[in-house]
PDB file of C-alpha atoms in Angstrom:
ATOM      1  CA  MET N 757      -0.028   0.016  -0.002  1.00 73.00           C
ATOM      2  CA  ASN N 758       1.485   3.277  -1.006  1.00 82.00           C
ATOM      3  CA  SER N 759       1.749   6.327   1.070  1.00 83.00           C
ATOM      4  CA  ALA N 760      -1.202   8.190  -0.510  1.00 86.00           C
ATOM      5  CA  GLU N 761      -3.523   5.215   0.160  1.00 89.00           C
ATOM      6  CA  VAL N 762      -2.507   5.047   3.717  1.00 85.00           C
ATOM      7  CA  LEU N 763      -3.187   8.797   4.277  1.00 89.00           C
ATOM      8  CA  GLU N 764      -6.559   8.454   2.565  1.00 91.00           C
ATOM      9  CA  LYS N 765      -7.692   5.372   4.499  1.00 91.00           C
ATOM     10  CA  TYR N 766      -6.548   6.916   7.835  1.00 89.00           C
ATOM     11  CA  LYS N 767      -8.367  10.135   7.030  1.00 90.00           C
ATOM     12  CA  SER N 768     -11.619   7.933   6.627  1.00 90.00           C
ATOM     13  CA  VAL N 769     -10.796   6.255   9.949  1.00 88.00           C
ATOM     14  CA  LEU N 770     -10.530   9.703  11.672  1.00 88.00           C
ATOM     15  CA  PHE N 771     -13.601  11.032  10.167  1.00 91.00           C
ATOM     16  CA  LYS N 772     -15.608   7.932  11.467  1.00 89.00           C
ATOM     17  CA  ALA N 773     -13.952   8.436  14.796  1.00 88.00           C
ATOM     18  CA  LYS N 774     -15.134  11.812  15.148  1.00 89.00           C
ATOM     19  CA  ILE N 775     -18.690  10.901  14.151  1.00 92.00           C
ATOM     20  CA  VAL N 776     -18.770   8.081  16.759  1.00 91.00           C
ATOM     21  CA  SER N 777     -17.191  10.460  19.422  1.00 91.00           C
ATOM     22  CA  VAL N 778     -19.863  13.289  18.701  1.00 93.00           C
ATOM     23  CA  ILE N 779     -22.628  10.625  19.036  1.00 92.00           C
ATOM     24  CA  ALA N 780     -21.153   9.364  22.377  1.00 92.00           C
ATOM     25  CA  ILE N 781     -20.900  12.859  23.776  1.00 92.00           C
ATOM     26  CA  ILE N 782     -24.435  13.788  22.694  1.00 92.00           C
ATOM     27  CA  PHE N 783     -25.801  10.660  24.376  1.00 91.00           C
ATOM     28  CA  ALA N 784     -23.805  11.385  27.435  1.00 91.00           C
ATOM     29  CA  ILE N 785     -25.081  14.983  28.112  1.00 91.00           C
ATOM     30  CA  PRO N 786     -28.306  13.998  29.959  1.00 91.00           C
ATOM     31  CA  LYS N 787     -26.382  11.763  32.384  1.00 89.00           C
ATOM     32  CA  LEU N 788     -23.702  14.232  32.938  1.00 88.00           C
ATOM     33  CA  PHE N 789     -26.094  17.073  33.521  1.00 89.00           C
ATOM     34  CA  ILE N 790     -28.151  15.064  36.030  1.00 87.00           C
ATOM     35  CA  GLY N 791     -24.981  13.713  37.650  1.00 82.00           C
ATOM     36  CA  PHE N 792     -23.418  17.237  38.173  1.00 87.00           C
ATOM     37  CA  THR N 793     -26.403  19.138  39.171  1.00 86.00           C
ATOM     38  CA  SER N 794     -29.308  18.689  41.632  1.00 86.00           C
ATOM     39  CA  TYR N 795     -31.827  18.177  39.014  1.00 84.00           C
ATOM     40  CA  THR N 796     -33.400  14.785  38.702  1.00 85.00           C
ATOM     41  CA  THR N 797     -34.290  15.158  35.004  1.00 84.00           C
ATOM     42  CA  PHE N 798     -32.855  16.671  31.884  1.00 86.00           C
ATOM     43  CA  LEU N 799     -35.481  17.911  29.286  1.00 87.00           C
ATOM     44  CA  GLY N 800     -37.832  15.173  30.596  1.00 87.00           C
ATOM     45  CA  ILE N 801     -35.192  12.424  30.591  1.00 88.00           C
ATOM     46  CA  SER N 802     -35.011  10.591  33.949  1.00 87.00           C
ATOM     47  CA  SER N 803     -31.725   9.446  35.462  1.00 84.00           C
ATOM     48  CA  ASN N 804     -32.424   5.788  34.482  1.00 86.00           C
ATOM     49  CA  VAL N 805     -33.141   6.734  30.805  1.00 90.00           C
ATOM     50  CA  ALA N 806     -30.108   8.956  30.839  1.00 88.00           C
ATOM     51  CA  LEU N 807     -27.994   6.006  32.071  1.00 88.00           C
ATOM     52  CA  LEU N 808     -29.370   3.898  29.267  1.00 91.00           C
ATOM     53  CA  LEU N 809     -28.482   6.674  26.639  1.00 90.00           C
ATOM     54  CA  PHE N 810     -24.990   6.976  28.131  1.00 91.00           C
ATOM     55  CA  THR N 811     -24.547   3.235  27.665  1.00 92.00           C
ATOM     56  CA  LEU N 812     -25.984   3.165  24.168  1.00 91.00           C
ATOM     57  CA  GLY N 813     -23.454   5.985  23.292  1.00 90.00           C
ATOM     58  CA  PHE N 814     -20.539   4.625  24.830  1.00 91.00           C
ATOM     59  CA  VAL N 815     -20.647   0.889  23.795  1.00 93.00           C
ATOM     60  CA  PRO N 816     -20.449   1.740  20.048  1.00 89.00           C
ATOM     61  CA  TYR N 817     -17.619   4.153  20.915  1.00 90.00           C
ATOM     62  CA  ILE N 818     -15.568   1.362  22.726  1.00 91.00           C
ATOM     63  CA  VAL N 819     -16.249  -1.169  20.148  1.00 92.00           C
ATOM     64  CA  PHE N 820     -15.198   1.268  17.353  1.00 88.00           C
ATOM     65  CA  PHE N 821     -11.927   2.213  18.914  1.00 86.00           C
ATOM     66  CA  TYR N 822     -11.074  -1.396  19.713  1.00 87.00           C
ATOM     67  CA  SER N 823     -12.124  -2.898  16.390  1.00 88.00           C
ATOM     68  CA  TYR N 824     -11.585  -0.068  13.801  1.00 85.00           C
ATOM     69  CA  TRP N 825      -9.051   2.360  15.019  1.00 85.00           C
ATOM     70  CA  LYS N 826      -6.114   0.726  13.345  1.00 86.00           C
ATOM     71  CA  CYS N 827      -3.166   1.713  11.116  1.00 87.00           C
ATOM     72  CA  PRO N 828      -4.166   1.013   7.388  1.00 87.00           C
ATOM     73  CA  SER N 829      -0.701  -0.317   6.771  1.00 85.00           C
ATOM     74  CA  CYS N 830       0.072  -2.765   9.680  1.00 89.00           C
ATOM     75  CA  ASN N 831      -3.543  -3.183  10.899  1.00 86.00           C
ATOM     76  CA  LYS N 832      -2.558  -2.532  14.563  1.00 87.00           C
ATOM     77  CA  PHE N 833      -3.468   0.144  16.979  1.00 85.00           C
ATOM     78  CA  PRO N 834      -1.628   3.185  15.775  1.00 84.00           C
ATOM     79  CA  GLY N 835      -1.227   4.782  19.317  1.00 79.00           C
ATOM     80  CA  SER N 836      -3.329   7.238  21.309  1.00 77.00           C
ATOM     81  CA  GLY N 837      -4.190  10.643  20.545  1.00 76.00           C
ATOM     82  CA  TRP N 838      -6.029  12.422  17.694  1.00 75.00           C
ATOM     83  CA  ALA N 839      -2.895  14.300  16.575  1.00 79.00           C
ATOM     84  CA  ARG N 840      -0.836  11.246  15.884  1.00 82.00           C
ATOM     85  CA  LYS N 841       1.146  11.653  12.729  1.00 87.00           C
ATOM     86  CA  GLU N 842       2.759   8.145  12.478  1.00 87.00           C
ATOM     87  CA  CYS N 843       2.000   4.585  13.615  1.00 88.00           C
ATOM     88  CA  GLN N 844       3.975   3.646  16.730  1.00 87.00           C
ATOM     89  CA  HIS N 845       4.260   0.094  15.336  1.00 84.00           C
ATOM     90  CA  CYS N 846       5.213   0.412  11.630  1.00 89.00           C
ATOM     91  CA  HIS N 847       6.117   4.158  11.742  1.00 86.00           C
ATOM     92  CA  VAL N 848       4.287   4.853   8.544  1.00 88.00           C
ATOM     93  CA  MET N 849       2.999   8.514   8.188  1.00 86.00           C
ATOM     94  CA  LEU N 850      -0.725   8.713   8.939  1.00 85.00           C
ATOM     95  CA  LYS N 851      -0.963  12.461   8.425  1.00 84.00           C
ATOM     96  CA  GLU N 852       0.836  15.013   6.534  1.00 82.00           C
TER      97      GLU N 852
END
């Protein structure tokens, strides 16, 4: 796989990771609001429903990051952080 293909595939992985992260954060907002305030509901959502939403948001997040957050070249976890420019295993450039 050449460098341009690796960059393009990793760009796609980053885009999908951002979407999954935004969805997880949106689903977590009611539980975080209820947890850090004295309110028992958030826009009509009870604490139990907020916990369910939190779980429904973060299970796909965790599955995505363990299953799909991989280097396109070596197919291993490239390392932590959004700003990673090269894979920690094969040292291929992931971003320009």
